Amino acid sequence: PTAPFYPRLAAPAPGLPGERVECQLFWRARGADFSEAASASRKVAADGALHRLTFVLPPACGPVDALRFDFADTGAAAQIAAMELRDPNGALMWSWDWQGFAQQDWRQTGLCLALEPPRPYLVASGADPRYYPALPASITARLGAGWRFQVAMALQPELVRRLLAELAQARAALAPAAC
């Protein structure tokens, strides 16, 4: 791994001790749909610490025309430091441009920015947040067995719980009193 793949994150809010979230990478063969059979998952501690995940496309995957990354299997907040795609020889073929978030295909996910350092916090607005990397045709034409999708991120679902609790309190304070 090269140094740029492991950037330093700001100190995030801690999660609950022992809490783990499942992250999952799906790959889609040409003409097929995304499926559990064509996926790999990793459990990640929701402790606010930086975790590095590597998903290797297996030999049986055949040609792949799209990827989908689910950063959590529940309502969660994640600070994404980096996402990269490397070919079987380890050459960097694609890296995530977090500044282009608005033009990217995120589903059931919202964004807020942490300005010091400037990194995005992704907040799941549903139970199944998804990211579909916009890979150039020059890469999808070669994408297949042995390619590695790497992610460096910190998960802290407690942040989401605190935000929702604050929202509920604000709504209750604004609700008209019962007569």
Tab-separated table of C-alpha atoms in Angstrom:
chain	number	residue	atom	x	y	z
A	1	PRO	CA	0.000	0.000	0.000
A	2	THR	CA	1.177	3.462	-0.814
A	3	ALA	CA	1.066	6.370	1.609
A	4	PRO	CA	-1.716	8.298	-0.202
A	5	PHE	CA	-4.151	5.422	0.348
A	6	TYR	CA	-3.888	5.774	4.132
A	7	PRO	CA	-4.569	9.449	4.879
A	8	ARG	CA	-4.946	10.660	8.442
A	9	LEU	CA	-8.513	11.311	9.557
A	10	ALA	CA	-9.818	13.874	12.000
A	11	ALA	CA	-10.784	12.427	15.373
A	12	PRO	CA	-14.367	11.213	14.808
A	13	ALA	CA	-17.037	10.607	17.396
A	14	PRO	CA	-16.647	7.133	18.906
A	15	GLY	CA	-19.158	4.374	18.245
A	16	LEU	CA	-20.498	1.936	20.769
A	17	PRO	CA	-17.984	-0.575	22.186
A	18	GLY	CA	-18.065	-3.869	20.303
A	19	GLU	CA	-20.473	-2.636	17.608
A	20	ARG	CA	-19.687	-3.944	14.114
A	21	VAL	CA	-21.117	-2.968	10.750
A	22	GLU	CA	-21.048	-5.046	7.578
A	23	CYS	CA	-19.550	-3.500	4.441
A	24	GLN	CA	-20.112	-5.265	1.142
A	25	LEU	CA	-18.725	-5.048	-2.392
A	26	PHE	CA	-20.862	-6.330	-5.259
A	27	TRP	CA	-19.661	-6.945	-8.811
A	28	ARG	CA	-21.916	-7.342	-11.790
A	29	ALA	CA	-21.167	-9.441	-14.843
A	30	ARG	CA	-22.151	-8.047	-18.208
A	31	GLY	CA	-25.906	-8.457	-18.692
A	32	ALA	CA	-26.545	-9.540	-15.076
A	33	ASP	CA	-27.937	-7.894	-11.943
A	34	PHE	CA	-26.108	-7.332	-8.662
A	35	SER	CA	-26.558	-10.340	-6.355
A	36	GLU	CA	-25.378	-11.717	-3.020
A	37	ALA	CA	-23.649	-14.568	-4.907
A	38	ALA	CA	-21.421	-12.022	-6.650
A	39	SER	CA	-20.307	-10.136	-3.549
A	40	ALA	CA	-17.877	-10.155	-0.648
A	41	SER	CA	-18.420	-8.658	2.792
A	42	ARG	CA	-16.309	-7.534	5.734
A	43	LYS	CA	-17.307	-6.721	9.301
A	44	VAL	CA	-15.852	-3.442	10.514
A	45	ALA	CA	-15.725	-2.109	14.056
A	46	ALA	CA	-17.869	1.002	14.434
A	47	ASP	CA	-15.323	2.576	16.733
A	48	GLY	CA	-14.436	5.774	14.884
A	49	ALA	CA	-10.955	4.439	14.039
A	50	LEU	CA	-9.581	4.260	10.509
A	51	HIS	CA	-10.074	0.815	8.966
A	52	ARG	CA	-8.623	-0.378	5.672
A	53	LEU	CA	-10.643	-2.884	3.693
A	54	THR	CA	-9.527	-4.786	0.612
A	55	PHE	CA	-11.904	-6.754	-1.586
A	56	VAL	CA	-10.310	-8.954	-4.284
A	57	LEU	CA	-12.456	-10.033	-7.217
A	58	PRO	CA	-12.323	-13.861	-7.258
A	59	PRO	CA	-11.139	-15.992	-10.191
A	60	ALA	CA	-14.691	-17.176	-10.918
A	61	CYS	CA	-16.129	-13.663	-11.324
A	62	GLY	CA	-15.439	-13.421	-15.072
A	63	PRO	CA	-15.648	-10.050	-16.843
A	64	VAL	CA	-17.189	-7.345	-14.641
A	65	ASP	CA	-18.933	-4.249	-15.960
A	66	ALA	CA	-19.915	-2.513	-12.687
A	67	LEU	CA	-19.215	-2.381	-8.949
A	68	ARG	CA	-21.412	-1.397	-6.012
A	69	PHE	CA	-20.083	-0.640	-2.532
A	70	ASP	CA	-22.437	-0.744	0.474
A	71	PHE	CA	-20.546	1.029	3.256
A	72	ALA	CA	-22.952	-0.179	5.968
A	73	ASP	CA	-25.815	-2.599	6.484
A	74	THR	CA	-27.667	-0.209	8.787
A	75	GLY	CA	-28.167	3.476	9.413
A	76	ALA	CA	-24.620	4.710	9.931
A	77	ALA	CA	-22.192	7.537	9.429
A	78	ALA	CA	-18.858	6.957	7.742
A	79	GLN	CA	-15.878	9.158	7.120
A	80	ILE	CA	-14.396	7.944	3.839
A	81	ALA	CA	-10.691	8.713	3.515
A	82	ALA	CA	-10.008	6.901	0.224
A	83	MET	CA	-11.346	4.393	-2.280
A	84	GLU	CA	-9.121	2.864	-4.936
A	85	LEU	CA	-9.257	0.217	-7.627
A	86	ARG	CA	-6.053	-1.634	-8.516
A	87	ASP	CA	-5.384	-4.129	-11.277
A	88	PRO	CA	-3.945	-7.616	-10.553
A	89	ASN	CA	-0.396	-6.187	-10.807
A	90	GLY	CA	-1.152	-3.578	-8.131
A	91	ALA	CA	-1.252	-0.600	-10.491
A	92	LEU	CA	-3.639	2.152	-9.416
A	93	MET	CA	-6.381	2.317	-12.057
A	94	TRP	CA	-9.000	4.520	-10.363
A	95	SER	CA	-9.387	6.533	-7.174
A	96	TRP	CA	-12.438	8.195	-5.659
A	97	ASP	CA	-12.821	11.931	-6.187
A	98	TRP	CA	-14.755	12.903	-3.063
A	99	GLN	CA	-15.055	16.512	-4.233
A	100	GLY	CA	-17.272	15.320	-7.101
A	101	PHE	CA	-19.794	13.781	-4.664
A	102	ALA	CA	-22.817	15.516	-6.203
A	103	GLN	CA	-22.144	13.948	-9.602
A	104	GLN	CA	-21.727	10.436	-8.200
A	105	ASP	CA	-24.311	7.692	-7.781
A	106	TRP	CA	-24.978	7.371	-4.044
A	107	ARG	CA	-28.287	5.857	-2.955
A	108	GLN	CA	-29.856	6.217	0.498
A	109	THR	CA	-26.869	8.346	1.473
A	110	GLY	CA	-26.458	11.982	2.425
A	111	LEU	CA	-23.298	14.026	2.705
A	112	CYS	CA	-21.918	16.554	5.118
A	113	LEU	CA	-18.367	17.849	5.046
A	114	ALA	CA	-15.839	17.962	7.835
A	115	LEU	CA	-13.636	20.922	7.041
A	116	GLU	CA	-10.584	20.055	9.122
A	117	PRO	CA	-9.267	18.104	7.262
A	118	PRO	CA	-11.627	18.464	4.319
A	119	ARG	CA	-13.145	14.983	4.138
A	120	PRO	CA	-16.742	13.931	3.665
A	121	TYR	CA	-18.921	12.297	6.250
A	122	LEU	CA	-21.500	10.054	4.607
A	123	VAL	CA	-24.708	9.554	6.525
A	124	ALA	CA	-27.003	6.700	5.564
A	125	SER	CA	-30.536	7.914	5.045
A	126	GLY	CA	-31.767	4.329	4.682
A	127	ALA	CA	-30.814	0.885	5.930
A	128	ASP	CA	-28.895	-0.026	2.752
A	129	PRO	CA	-26.596	2.827	1.646
A	130	ARG	CA	-24.954	2.182	-1.733
A	131	TYR	CA	-22.261	3.684	-3.911
A	132	TYR	CA	-21.860	2.882	-7.595
A	133	PRO	CA	-18.366	3.965	-8.709
A	134	ALA	CA	-18.460	5.746	-12.067
A	135	LEU	CA	-15.683	3.742	-13.682
A	136	PRO	CA	-14.452	4.747	-17.135
A	137	ALA	CA	-15.127	2.328	-19.998
A	138	SER	CA	-11.374	1.829	-20.367
A	139	ILE	CA	-11.360	0.250	-16.905
A	140	THR	CA	-14.601	-1.759	-17.083
A	141	ALA	CA	-13.338	-3.283	-20.348
A	142	ARG	CA	-10.527	-4.932	-18.312
A	143	LEU	CA	-12.135	-5.301	-14.878
A	144	GLY	CA	-12.223	-8.879	-13.608
A	145	ALA	CA	-10.532	-11.512	-11.472
A	146	GLY	CA	-7.678	-10.332	-9.269
A	147	TRP	CA	-8.630	-6.643	-9.266
A	148	ARG	CA	-8.691	-5.064	-5.775
A	149	PHE	CA	-11.175	-2.509	-4.467
A	150	GLN	CA	-9.676	-0.797	-1.411
A	151	VAL	CA	-11.400	1.488	1.075
A	152	ALA	CA	-10.041	3.457	4.027
A	153	MET	CA	-12.847	4.650	6.297
A	154	ALA	CA	-14.026	5.198	9.848
A	155	LEU	CA	-17.520	4.174	10.967
A	156	GLN	CA	-19.289	5.857	13.856
A	157	PRO	CA	-23.012	5.040	14.003
A	158	GLU	CA	-23.266	6.751	17.385
A	159	LEU	CA	-23.029	10.027	15.479
A	160	VAL	CA	-26.232	9.141	13.619
A	161	ARG	CA	-28.000	8.193	16.865
A	162	ARG	CA	-27.035	11.511	18.453
A	163	LEU	CA	-28.217	13.464	15.416
A	164	LEU	CA	-31.555	11.629	15.370
A	165	ALA	CA	-32.009	12.146	19.114
A	166	GLU	CA	-31.315	15.867	18.700
A	167	LEU	CA	-33.800	16.022	15.830
A	168	ALA	CA	-36.473	14.268	17.898
A	169	GLN	CA	-35.895	16.699	20.780
A	170	ALA	CA	-36.132	19.685	18.434
A	171	ARG	CA	-39.388	18.371	16.950
A	172	ALA	CA	-40.834	17.768	20.400
A	173	ALA	CA	-39.899	21.299	21.457
A	174	LEU	CA	-41.632	22.734	18.388
A	175	ALA	CA	-44.782	20.605	18.710
A	176	PRO	CA	-47.855	22.459	20.016
A	177	ALA	CA	-48.713	21.659	23.619
A	178	ALA	CA	-51.698	19.322	24.095
A	179	CYS	CA	-54.738	20.996	25.671
